[in-house]
Coordinates of C-alpha atoms and ligand atoms in Angstrom, one line a residue:
Chain A
X1 CA -2.3 6.9 -32.1
X2 CA 0.1 5.0 -34.2
X3 CA 0.2 1.2 -34.3
X4 CA 2.6 0.5 -31.3
X5 CA 0.6 3.0 -29.2
X6 CA -2.6 1.1 -29.9
X7 CA -0.9 -2.1 -28.9
X8 CA -0.9 -1.3 -25.1
X9 CA 1.9 -3.4 -23.8
X10 CA 4.8 -1.3 -25.0
X11 CA 3.3 2.0 -23.7
X12 CA 2.5 0.3 -20.5
X13 CA 6.1 -0.7 -20.0
X14 CA 7.2 2.9 -20.8
X15 CA 4.8 4.3 -18.2
X16 CA 6.0 1.8 -15.6
X17 CA 9.5 3.0 -16.4
X18 CA 8.5 6.6 -15.5
X19 CA 6.9 5.5 -12.2
X20 CA 9.9 3.4 -11.3
X21 CA 12.3 6.3 -11.9
X22 CA 10.3 8.4 -9.5
X23 CA 10.2 5.6 -6.9
X24 CA 14.0 4.9 -7.0
X25 CA 14.9 8.6 -7.0
X26 CA 12.7 9.3 -4.0
X27 CA 13.9 6.2 -2.1
X28 CA 17.5 7.3 -2.4
X29 CA 17.1 11.1 -2.2
X30 CA 14.5 11.6 0.5
X31 CA 16.1 14.9 1.5
X32 CA 15.3 16.3 -1.9
X33 CA 11.6 15.6 -1.6
X34 CA 9.6 18.8 -1.7
X35 CA 7.5 17.8 1.4
X36 CA 8.0 19.7 4.6
X37 CA 7.6 17.8 7.9
X38 CA 5.1 20.5 8.9
X39 CA 4.9 21.0 12.7
X40 CA 8.7 20.6 13.0
X41 CA 9.7 22.3 9.8
X42 CA 7.9 25.4 8.7
X43 CA 7.8 27.3 5.5
X44 CA 9.7 30.6 5.4
X45 CA 6.9 33.2 4.9
X46 CA 7.1 35.9 2.2
X47 CA 7.4 39.4 3.7
X48 CA 3.9 40.5 2.7
X49 CA 2.2 37.4 3.9
X50 CA -1.2 38.2 5.4
X51 CA -1.5 36.6 8.8
X52 CA -3.6 37.2 11.8
X53 CA -4.6 40.9 12.4
X54 CA -3.3 43.1 15.1
X55 CA -4.2 46.7 16.2
X56 CA -1.5 49.2 16.4
X57 CA -0.8 51.7 19.3
X58 CA 0.5 55.2 19.3
X59 CA 3.7 56.1 21.0
X60 CA 1.9 56.9 24.2
X61 CA 0.3 53.5 24.2
X62 CA -3.3 54.5 23.2
X63 CA -4.9 52.6 20.3
X64 CA -4.5 54.3 17.0
X65 CA -7.9 53.2 15.9
X66 CA -10.4 56.1 15.7
X67 CA -13.5 54.0 15.1
X68 CA -14.1 55.4 11.7
X69 CA -15.7 52.1 10.5
X70 CA -13.7 52.1 7.2
X71 CA -12.5 48.6 7.7
X72 CA -15.9 47.3 8.7
X73 CA -17.3 48.8 5.6
X74 CA -14.6 47.5 3.4
X75 CA -14.7 44.0 4.7
X76 CA -16.3 41.7 2.1
X77 CA -16.8 38.9 4.7
X78 CA -18.6 41.2 7.2
X79 CA -16.5 39.9 10.1
X80 CA -15.4 43.1 11.8
X81 CA -17.8 44.7 14.3
X82 CA -16.9 48.0 16.0
X83 CA -18.6 50.1 18.7
X84 CA -17.5 53.7 18.9
X85 CA -17.1 55.6 22.1
X86 CA -15.9 59.0 23.5
X87 CA -12.3 59.5 24.5
X88 CA -11.7 60.6 28.1
X89 CA -9.7 63.7 27.1
X90 CA -12.4 64.7 24.6
X91 CA -10.3 64.1 21.5
X92 CA -11.1 61.7 18.6
X93 CA -13.5 58.8 18.9
X94 CA -12.2 55.5 20.1
X95 CA -13.4 51.9 19.6
X96 CA -14.8 50.5 22.9
X97 CA -15.5 47.2 21.2
X98 CA -13.5 45.9 18.2
X99 CA -14.3 42.2 17.3
X100 CA -12.9 40.3 14.4
X101 CA -14.7 37.0 13.7
X102 CA -11.7 35.1 12.3
X103 CA -13.9 32.2 11.3
X104 CA -15.5 34.4 8.6
X105 CA -12.4 36.3 7.6
X106 CA -11.1 35.5 4.1
X107 CA -7.7 37.2 4.7
X108 CA -8.2 39.5 1.8
X109 CA -6.4 42.5 3.5
X110 CA -9.1 45.0 2.5
X111 CA -9.4 46.2 6.1
X112 CA -5.7 47.0 6.2
X113 CA -6.0 48.9 2.9
X114 CA -9.0 50.8 4.0
X115 CA -7.7 52.1 7.3
X116 CA -6.7 55.8 7.2
X117 CA -4.7 55.6 10.4
X118 CA -2.6 52.5 9.8
X119 CA -4.3 51.1 12.9
X120 CA -4.9 47.6 11.7
X121 CA -2.2 45.4 10.2
X122 CA -1.9 41.7 9.2
X123 CA 1.8 41.4 9.6
X124 CA 2.0 39.1 12.6
X125 CA 2.9 36.1 10.4
X126 CA 0.6 33.9 12.5
X127 CA -1.5 31.4 10.6
X128 CA -2.0 28.5 13.0
X129 CA -5.3 29.8 14.3
X130 CA -7.1 26.6 15.1
X131 CA -9.0 26.4 18.4
X132 CA -11.5 24.2 20.1
X133 CA -14.3 26.6 20.7
X134 CA -16.0 29.1 18.3
X135 CA -16.1 31.8 20.9
X136 CA -12.3 31.8 21.2
X137 CA -12.1 32.6 17.5
X138 CA -13.8 35.9 17.8
X139 CA -10.9 38.2 18.7
X140 CA -11.7 41.2 20.9
X141 CA -9.9 44.5 21.1
X142 CA -7.7 43.5 24.0
X143 CA -6.4 40.4 22.2
X144 CA -5.8 42.3 19.0
X145 CA -4.0 45.2 20.7
X146 CA -1.8 43.1 23.0
X147 CA -1.0 39.8 21.3
Chain B
X1 CA 0.6 -41.2 11.7
X2 CA 0.9 -38.6 14.5
X3 CA 3.9 -37.1 12.8
X4 CA 2.0 -36.7 9.6
X5 CA -0.9 -35.1 11.3
X6 CA 1.3 -32.7 13.2
X7 CA 3.3 -31.8 10.1
X8 CA 0.1 -31.2 8.1
X9 CA -1.4 -29.1 10.9
X10 CA 1.8 -27.0 11.1
X11 CA 1.9 -26.5 7.4
X12 CA -1.8 -25.6 7.3
X13 CA -1.1 -23.1 10.0
X14 CA 1.8 -21.7 8.1
X15 CA -0.2 -21.6 4.8
X16 CA -3.0 -19.6 6.5
X17 CA -0.6 -17.4 8.4
X18 CA 1.7 -16.4 5.6
X19 CA -1.0 -14.5 3.5
X20 CA -2.5 -13.0 6.8
X21 CA 0.9 -11.8 8.0
X22 CA 1.6 -10.3 4.6
X23 CA -1.4 -8.0 4.9
X24 CA 0.1 -5.2 7.1
X25 CA 3.4 -5.5 5.2
X26 CA 1.6 -5.1 1.8
X27 CA -0.6 -2.2 3.1
X28 CA 2.6 -0.5 4.2
X29 CA 4.4 -1.2 0.9
X30 CA 1.4 0.1 -1.0
X31 CA 1.2 3.4 0.9
X32 CA 4.9 4.0 0.9
X33 CA 5.5 3.1 -2.7
X34 CA 2.5 5.0 -4.0
X35 CA 3.9 8.0 -2.0
X36 CA 7.3 7.7 -3.5
X37 CA 6.0 7.3 -7.0
X38 CA 4.0 10.5 -6.6
X39 CA 6.8 12.4 -5.0
X40 CA 5.3 12.3 -1.5
X41 CA 6.8 11.0 1.7
X42 CA 4.0 8.8 2.8
X43 CA 3.0 7.8 6.3
X44 CA 5.6 8.5 8.9
X45 CA 3.7 9.8 12.0
X46 CA 2.5 6.9 14.1
X47 CA 5.2 5.7 16.5
X48 CA 5.7 3.1 19.3
X49 CA 8.3 4.4 21.8
X50 CA 9.7 6.7 19.1
X51 CA 10.1 3.9 16.5
X52 CA 8.2 4.7 13.4
X53 CA 10.0 2.2 11.0
X54 CA 9.2 4.4 8.0
X55 CA 5.5 4.1 8.5
X56 CA 5.3 0.4 9.3
X57 CA 3.5 1.2 12.5
X58 CA 0.5 2.7 10.7
X59 CA -1.2 -0.6 9.8
X60 CA -1.4 -1.3 13.5
X61 CA -2.9 2.1 14.2
X62 CA -5.4 1.3 11.3
X63 CA -6.5 -1.9 13.0
X64 CA -7.3 0.0 16.2
X65 CA -9.2 2.6 14.2
X66 CA -11.2 0.1 12.2
X67 CA -12.1 -2.1 15.2
X68 CA -13.4 0.9 17.2
X69 CA -15.5 2.3 14.4
X70 CA -19.2 1.9 14.3
X71 CA -20.3 -1.2 12.5
X72 CA -23.4 -0.3 10.5
X73 CA -25.9 -2.6 8.8
X74 CA -28.3 -1.0 6.4
X75 CA -31.9 -1.3 7.6
X76 CA -33.2 -3.4 4.7
X77 CA -30.0 -5.4 4.1
X78 CA -30.1 -9.2 4.2
X79 CA -28.3 -9.6 7.5
X80 CA -27.0 -13.1 7.2
X81 CA -25.5 -12.6 3.7
X82 CA -24.4 -9.1 4.5
X83 CA -22.2 -10.5 7.4
X84 CA -21.2 -13.6 5.5
X85 CA -19.8 -11.8 2.4
X86 CA -16.7 -10.1 3.9
X87 CA -15.5 -13.2 5.8
X88 CA -16.1 -15.4 2.8
X89 CA -13.9 -13.0 0.8
X90 CA -11.1 -13.3 3.3
X91 CA -11.5 -17.0 3.7
X92 CA -11.4 -17.7 0.0
X93 CA -8.4 -15.5 -0.6
X94 CA -6.4 -17.7 1.9
X95 CA -7.4 -21.0 0.4
X96 CA -5.3 -21.2 -2.7
X97 CA -2.1 -20.9 -0.7
X98 CA -2.6 -24.3 0.9
X99 CA -2.0 -26.2 -2.4
X100 CA 1.4 -24.6 -3.0
X101 CA 4.6 -26.5 -2.0
X102 CA 6.7 -24.3 0.3
X103 CA 9.9 -26.4 -0.1
X104 CA 11.1 -29.7 -1.6
X105 CA 9.9 -32.9 0.0
X106 CA 11.7 -33.8 3.2
X107 CA 12.9 -37.4 3.9
X108 CA 13.1 -38.6 7.5
X109 CA 13.8 -42.3 8.1
X110 CA 12.2 -43.5 4.9
X111 CA 9.2 -41.2 5.3
X112 CA 8.5 -38.6 2.8
X113 CA 7.0 -35.3 4.1
X114 CA 5.6 -33.1 1.3
X115 CA 6.0 -29.5 2.4
X116 CA 2.5 -28.4 1.7
X117 CA -0.8 -28.4 3.6
X118 CA -2.9 -29.9 0.9
X119 CA -1.8 -32.7 -1.4
X120 CA -4.1 -33.1 -4.3
X121 CA -3.0 -34.5 -7.6
X122 CA -5.5 -32.2 -9.4
X123 CA -4.2 -29.1 -7.7
X124 CA -4.5 -26.7 -10.6
X125 CA -8.2 -27.4 -10.8
X126 CA -8.4 -26.6 -7.0
X127 CA -6.6 -23.3 -7.6
X128 CA -9.1 -22.4 -10.4
X129 CA -12.0 -23.5 -8.3
X130 CA -11.1 -21.4 -5.2
X131 CA -10.2 -18.3 -7.2
X132 CA -13.5 -18.6 -8.9
X133 CA -15.2 -18.6 -5.6
X134 CA -14.1 -15.1 -4.9
X135 CA -16.7 -13.7 -7.1
X136 CA -19.4 -15.1 -4.8
X137 CA -18.2 -12.9 -2.0
X138 CA -18.4 -9.8 -4.1
X139 CA -21.7 -10.6 -5.7
X140 CA -23.3 -11.5 -2.3
X141 CA -21.9 -8.3 -0.8
X142 CA -23.4 -6.2 -3.6
X143 CA -26.8 -8.0 -3.4
X144 CA -27.1 -8.1 0.4
X145 CA -26.3 -4.4 0.9
X146 CA -29.6 -3.4 -0.6
X147 CA -28.0 -0.6 -2.4
X148 CA -28.2 0.1 -6.2
X149 CA -24.5 1.1 -6.5
X150 CA -23.3 -1.9 -4.5
X151 CA -25.4 -4.2 -6.7
X152 CA -24.0 -2.6 -9.9
X153 CA -20.5 -3.1 -8.5
X154 CA -21.2 -6.7 -7.8
X155 CA -22.6 -7.1 -11.3
X156 CA -19.5 -5.6 -12.9
X157 CA -17.4 -8.0 -10.8
X158 CA -19.4 -11.0 -11.9
X159 CA -19.0 -10.2 -15.6
X160 CA -15.4 -9.4 -15.3
X161 CA -14.4 -12.4 -13.3
X162 CA -16.3 -14.8 -15.5
X163 CA -14.6 -13.3 -18.6
X164 CA -11.1 -13.4 -17.2
X165 CA -11.4 -16.8 -15.6
X166 CA -11.5 -18.2 -19.1
X167 CA -8.1 -16.6 -20.0
X168 CA -6.7 -17.6 -16.7
X169 CA -7.6 -21.2 -17.1
X170 CA -6.5 -21.4 -20.7
X171 CA -3.1 -19.8 -19.9
X172 CA -2.6 -22.4 -17.1
X173 CA -3.4 -25.2 -19.5
X174 CA -0.2 -24.3 -21.4
X175 CA 1.8 -24.9 -18.2
X176 CA 0.0 -28.2 -17.6
X177 CA 0.9 -29.3 -21.1
X178 CA 4.5 -28.5 -20.6
X179 CA 4.7 -30.1 -17.2
X180 CA 2.5 -33.1 -18.1
X181 CA 0.8 -33.0 -14.7
X182 CA -2.0 -31.2 -12.9
X183 CA -0.2 -31.4 -9.5
X184 CA 1.5 -28.1 -8.4
X185 CA 4.0 -30.0 -6.4
X186 CA 5.2 -31.9 -9.5
X187 CA 5.0 -28.7 -11.6
X188 CA 7.3 -26.9 -9.2
X189 CA 9.6 -29.9 -8.8
X190 CA 9.8 -30.2 -12.6
X191 CA 11.2 -26.7 -12.9
X192 CA 14.7 -27.7 -11.8
X193 CA 17.8 -27.7 -14.0
X194 CA 18.8 -25.4 -16.8
X195 CA 17.5 -24.5 -20.2
X196 CA 19.7 -23.8 -23.2
X197 CA 22.7 -24.1 -20.8
X198 CA 22.2 -20.8 -19.0
X199 CA 18.5 -20.1 -18.2
X200 CA 16.9 -21.7 -15.1
X201 CA 14.3 -24.2 -16.5
X202 CA 11.3 -22.1 -15.4
X203 CA 8.0 -22.3 -17.1
X204 CA 8.1 -18.6 -17.8
X205 CA 10.8 -19.3 -20.4
X206 CA 8.8 -22.1 -21.9
X207 CA 5.5 -20.3 -21.8
X208 CA 6.3 -16.5 -22.2
X209 CA 3.0 -15.7 -23.9
X210 CA 1.1 -17.8 -21.4
X211 CA 2.8 -16.0 -18.6
X212 CA 1.8 -12.6 -19.8
X213 CA -1.8 -13.7 -20.3
X214 CA -1.8 -15.3 -16.9
X215 CA -0.5 -12.2 -15.3
X216 CA -3.1 -10.0 -16.9
X217 CA -5.9 -12.4 -16.0
X218 CA -4.5 -12.6 -12.5
X219 CA -4.7 -8.8 -12.1
X220 CA -8.4 -9.0 -13.1
X221 CA -9.1 -11.9 -10.8
X222 CA -7.7 -10.2 -7.8
X223 CA -9.6 -7.0 -8.6
X224 CA -6.4 -4.9 -8.7
X225 CA -5.8 -1.9 -10.9
X226 CA -6.2 -1.6 -13.9
X227 CA -9.1 -4.0 -13.5
X228 CA -10.5 -2.8 -10.2
X229 CA -14.0 -1.9 -11.6
X230 CA -15.8 -3.9 -9.0
X231 CA -14.4 -1.7 -6.3
X232 CA -13.5 1.5 -8.2
X233 CA -12.7 3.4 -5.1
X234 CA -11.9 6.7 -6.6
X235 CA -14.9 7.4 -8.8
X236 CA -17.4 4.6 -9.6
X237 CA -18.6 3.2 -6.3
X238 CA -18.2 -0.5 -5.8
X239 CA -19.7 -3.4 -4.0
X240 CA -18.7 -2.4 -0.5
X241 CA -20.2 1.1 -0.2
X242 CA -22.4 0.1 2.7
X243 CA -19.7 -1.6 4.7
X244 CA -17.9 -0.1 7.6
X245 CA -15.6 -1.0 10.5
X246 CA -14.2 -4.5 10.6
X247 CA -16.4 -5.9 7.9
X248 CA -15.0 -3.3 5.5
X249 CA -11.6 -4.2 6.8
X250 CA -12.2 -7.8 5.9
X251 CA -12.7 -6.9 2.2
X252 CA -9.6 -4.7 2.4
X253 CA -7.6 -7.6 3.9
X254 CA -9.0 -10.0 1.4
X255 CA -7.7 -7.8 -1.4
X256 CA -4.2 -7.9 -0.1
X257 CA -4.3 -11.6 0.9
X258 CA -5.5 -12.6 -2.5
X259 CA -2.8 -10.4 -4.0
X260 CA -0.2 -12.3 -2.0
X261 CA -1.8 -15.7 -2.8
X262 CA -2.0 -14.9 -6.5
X263 CA 1.6 -13.8 -6.4
X264 CA 2.6 -17.1 -4.8
X265 CA 0.7 -19.0 -7.5
X266 CA 2.4 -17.1 -10.3
X267 CA 5.8 -17.6 -8.6
X268 CA 5.2 -21.3 -8.2
X269 CA 3.8 -22.1 -11.6
X270 CA 5.9 -19.9 -13.7
X271 CA 9.0 -18.9 -11.7
X272 CA 9.9 -22.3 -10.1
X273 CA 8.4 -21.7 -6.7
X274 CA 10.9 -22.8 -4.1
X275 CA 13.5 -23.7 -6.7
X276 CA 16.8 -21.9 -6.1
X277 CA 17.9 -20.9 -9.6
X278 CA 20.5 -23.2 -11.2
X279 CA 21.1 -25.2 -8.0
X280 CA 19.1 -28.4 -7.4
X281 CA 18.0 -29.7 -4.0
X282 CA 20.6 -32.5 -3.9
X283 CA 23.5 -30.1 -4.5
X284 CA 22.1 -27.7 -1.8
X285 CA 21.8 -30.5 0.7
X286 CA 25.3 -31.8 0.0
X287 CA 26.7 -28.3 0.7
X288 CA 24.5 -27.3 3.6
X289 CA 27.2 -25.8 5.8
X290 CA 28.3 -23.6 2.9
X291 CA 24.7 -22.5 2.3
X292 CA 24.3 -21.7 5.9
X293 CA 27.5 -19.6 5.8
X294 CA 26.3 -17.8 2.7
X295 CA 22.9 -17.2 4.4
X296 CA 24.4 -15.8 7.6
X297 CA 26.9 -13.8 5.6
X298 CA 24.2 -12.2 3.5
X299 CA 22.2 -11.4 6.7
X300 CA 25.2 -9.8 8.3
X301 CA 26.0 -7.8 5.1
X302 CA 22.4 -6.6 4.9
X303 CA 22.4 -5.5 8.6
X304 CA 25.7 -3.7 8.2
X305 CA 24.4 -1.8 5.1
X306 CA 21.2 -1.0 7.0
X307 CA 23.3 0.3 10.0
X308 CA 25.3 2.5 7.6
X309 CA 22.1 3.9 6.1
X310 CA 20.8 4.6 9.6
X311 CA 24.0 6.5 10.3
X312 CA 23.1 8.9 7.5
X313 CA 19.7 9.5 9.1
X314 CA 20.9 10.3 12.6
X315 CA 21.8 13.9 12.0
X316 CA 18.7 14.6 10.0
X317 CA 16.4 13.2 12.7
X318 CA 18.1 15.1 15.4
X319 CA 17.7 18.3 13.4
X320 CA 14.1 17.7 12.7
X321 CA 12.6 16.3 15.9
X322 CA 13.1 17.4 19.5
X323 CA 11.4 14.4 21.1
X324 CA 12.1 10.6 21.3
X325 CA 11.7 10.2 17.5
X326 CA 15.1 11.8 17.1
X327 CA 16.8 8.7 18.6
X328 CA 15.0 6.3 16.2
X329 CA 18.0 5.9 13.9
X330 CA 20.3 5.2 16.8
X331 CA 18.0 2.5 18.2
X332 CA 17.6 0.8 14.8
X333 CA 21.3 1.0 14.2
X334 CA 21.9 -0.9 17.5
X335 CA 19.5 -3.6 16.5
X336 CA 21.1 -4.0 13.1
X337 CA 24.6 -4.1 14.5
X338 CA 23.5 -6.7 17.1
X339 CA 21.9 -8.9 14.5
X340 CA 25.0 -8.6 12.3
X341 CA 27.3 -9.5 15.2
X342 CA 25.2 -12.6 16.1
X343 CA 25.1 -13.8 12.5
X344 CA 28.9 -13.3 12.2
X345 CA 29.5 -15.3 15.3
X346 CA 27.2 -18.1 14.0
X347 CA 29.1 -17.9 10.7
X348 CA 32.4 -18.4 12.5
X349 CA 31.3 -21.4 14.6
X350 CA 29.3 -23.2 12.0
X351 CA 31.2 -26.0 10.4
X352 CA 29.0 -29.2 10.2
X353 CA 25.4 -30.0 10.2
X354 CA 23.5 -33.2 11.0
X355 CA 21.6 -34.7 8.0
X356 CA 18.2 -33.6 9.4
X357 CA 19.6 -30.1 10.1
X358 CA 20.8 -29.9 6.5
X359 CA 17.3 -30.9 5.2
X360 CA 15.5 -28.4 7.5
X361 CA 18.0 -25.6 6.6
X362 CA 17.6 -26.2 2.9
X363 CA 13.8 -26.3 3.3
X364 CA 14.0 -22.9 5.0
X365 CA 16.3 -21.5 2.3
X366 CA 13.9 -22.7 -0.4
X367 CA 10.9 -21.2 1.5
X368 CA 12.8 -18.0 1.6
X369 CA 13.3 -18.1 -2.2
X370 CA 9.5 -18.7 -2.7
X371 CA 8.8 -15.8 -0.4
X372 CA 11.2 -13.6 -2.3
X373 CA 9.7 -14.4 -5.6
X374 CA 6.2 -13.9 -4.2
X375 CA 7.2 -10.5 -2.8
X376 CA 8.7 -9.5 -6.2
X377 CA 5.3 -10.2 -7.7
X378 CA 3.4 -8.2 -5.1
X379 CA 5.9 -5.4 -5.9
X380 CA 4.8 -5.6 -9.5
X381 CA 1.1 -5.5 -8.4
X382 CA 1.6 -2.3 -6.5
X383 CA 3.8 -0.8 -9.1
X384 CA 1.2 -1.4 -11.8
X385 CA -1.6 0.0 -9.7
X386 CA 0.2 3.3 -9.3
X387 CA 1.1 3.6 -12.9
X388 CA -1.9 2.6 -15.0
X389 CA -5.4 4.1 -15.2
X390 CA -8.4 2.0 -14.9
X391 CA -10.0 0.4 -18.0
X392 CA -13.4 1.5 -19.1
X393 CA -16.0 -1.3 -18.9
X394 CA -16.3 -2.0 -22.6
X395 CA -12.5 -1.9 -23.0
X396 CA -12.2 -4.4 -20.2
X397 CA -14.6 -6.7 -21.9
X398 CA -13.0 -6.2 -25.3
X399 CA -9.6 -6.9 -24.0
X400 CA -10.8 -10.1 -22.2
X401 CA -12.8 -11.6 -25.0
X402 CA -11.2 -10.3 -28.2
X403 CA -7.5 -10.4 -27.2
X404 CA -6.8 -12.6 -24.2
X405 CA -9.0 -15.6 -25.0
X406 CA -7.9 -15.9 -28.7
X407 CA -4.3 -15.3 -27.8
X408 CA -4.5 -18.0 -25.0
X409 CA -6.1 -20.4 -27.5
X410 CA -3.3 -19.6 -30.1
X411 CA -0.7 -20.1 -27.4
X412 CA -2.2 -23.4 -26.5
X413 CA -2.3 -24.6 -30.2
X414 CA 1.4 -23.6 -30.7
X415 CA 2.4 -25.3 -27.4
X416 CA 0.6 -28.5 -28.5
X417 CA 2.2 -28.5 -31.9
X418 CA 5.7 -27.9 -30.5
X419 CA 5.3 -30.6 -27.9
X420 CA 4.0 -33.1 -30.6
X421 CA 7.0 -32.2 -32.8
X422 CA 9.6 -33.0 -30.1
X423 CA 7.9 -36.2 -28.9
Ligands
SF4_501 S1 -8.8 40.5 5.9 FE1 -10.6 40.9 4.6 S2 -12.1 39.5 5.4 FE2 -10.6 39.6 6.9 S3 -11.2 41.2 8.3 FE3 -9.9 42.2 6.8 S4 -11.3 42.9 5.2 FE4 -12.5 41.4 6.5
SF4_502 S1 -10.3 51.6 9.5 FE1 -8.6 51.8 11.0 S2 -9.2 53.5 12.2 FE2 -11.0 53.0 11.1 S3 -12.1 51.6 12.5 FE3 -10.9 50.3 11.2 S4 -9.0 50.1 12.3 FE4 -10.0 51.8 13.2

């Protein structure tokens, strides 16, 4: 600190100049402010944004998931729980229950990476997941396949 | 007799109402200015019939919130003093305003009506006394809460206020010396005319050092940043940790009311109070119709500019909002245009005024000037708060005792010598 800096008053005035500049600029150029008026204005999401999960279907409409448990194993938050079952036509396994507890999910995307069948994706772009009951935030297979 | 009583009662009412009414305005100004200084937009959600007025509705929502919150009293608190402290703070912060003249003395039929609620010829002492009282509220709050942190906050406050009261008083003595009187009415009245041919004869030009010292001490006395150690809301907890609901709100209101009152004192003692710069009361009264025209013209011009600004916001609001908020700019524009039209019509039809009308009009204009100067000071208060960091406790004490008090004494000595020289 040199002498004028140690003598507060001048530096105080300089600092007040800075805040006044911001004040005046923002009063006259409110459109240029970085703030988005959120529910009305929304941010444009990047292409690879990880939103809410969805389960994919084959062309014939059956779920692609083969209940291999890879995603459940990979999940660091331990929020996927799957129950495997037989398929009617005797083919691969299917998931009879597939729950994602979104309250625990950390949106890391490991489940998507782990899936060998490309059955689970996070490309819905949905991130407004608030709800009023915890039960509603455990997504079941029906919800994940169809919405 | 009855006229005097009525006038004094009305003035006392105005003197109590002005700081109280300023509270929501100042709260709004503080939020909005702090937001703009930090590149944020600030409050803009609360609305009444789609009118948001740039966040001016939020203080009213706050009142509803604060009243409906649970009002807690700590179990081992001293109930009487715990309840007394917040209201004492609010009460004391309103008191000093009563001594300030709001306009020049009115003359009706040989009767002089001083435009202030309280006429005391030792008014400066009164101001110092009631500002000194503020510390009691803070200390009582800290003590009665039965909380260590609150007590420490109160303690810090006591030390700070006692230290800065000295500088505050000494810097006011300079003004008293220059004016030759202790009466705020006479001090303000004495600030008419010009200095060196071009400056208004305000005390700030005669006592520049005294003014800076007074201002710094005033920041400390009103507990505003950078001297808000008693409260210290962001890190060190202050004297009102235990308070909630309306009792907390009273402290909050007291802060803003004392900011307004302090600003009014600074404007009165250093910036000529109700004095219109360069123009004396006699000249104003002689040209009252002209003054009225200028006032209405200024109002109309302001409203037209505001309507033009509202025009710019119309498209933006319609793009953003699908509900009634999108019509806000249109509604405001109508109101502004209507006001502008009314004041233009008044402007056109106004030619003469009766003598009493002239006096009242000039009193209103002078009151408006006092208000304007006061609001300019509150702007400064807010601006400083959102620029400067808080002092550390030892720095605060060092500044008070080692810089302000010696400087104030030096200023006093120089003032005395100069006054003696010119006598
Ligand atoms: S995103 Fe991560 S945390 Fe969420 S379900 Fe997939 S693996 Fe688990
Ligand atoms: S990794 Fe894919 S296929 Fe395997 S259980 Fe998970 S979603 Fe189904």
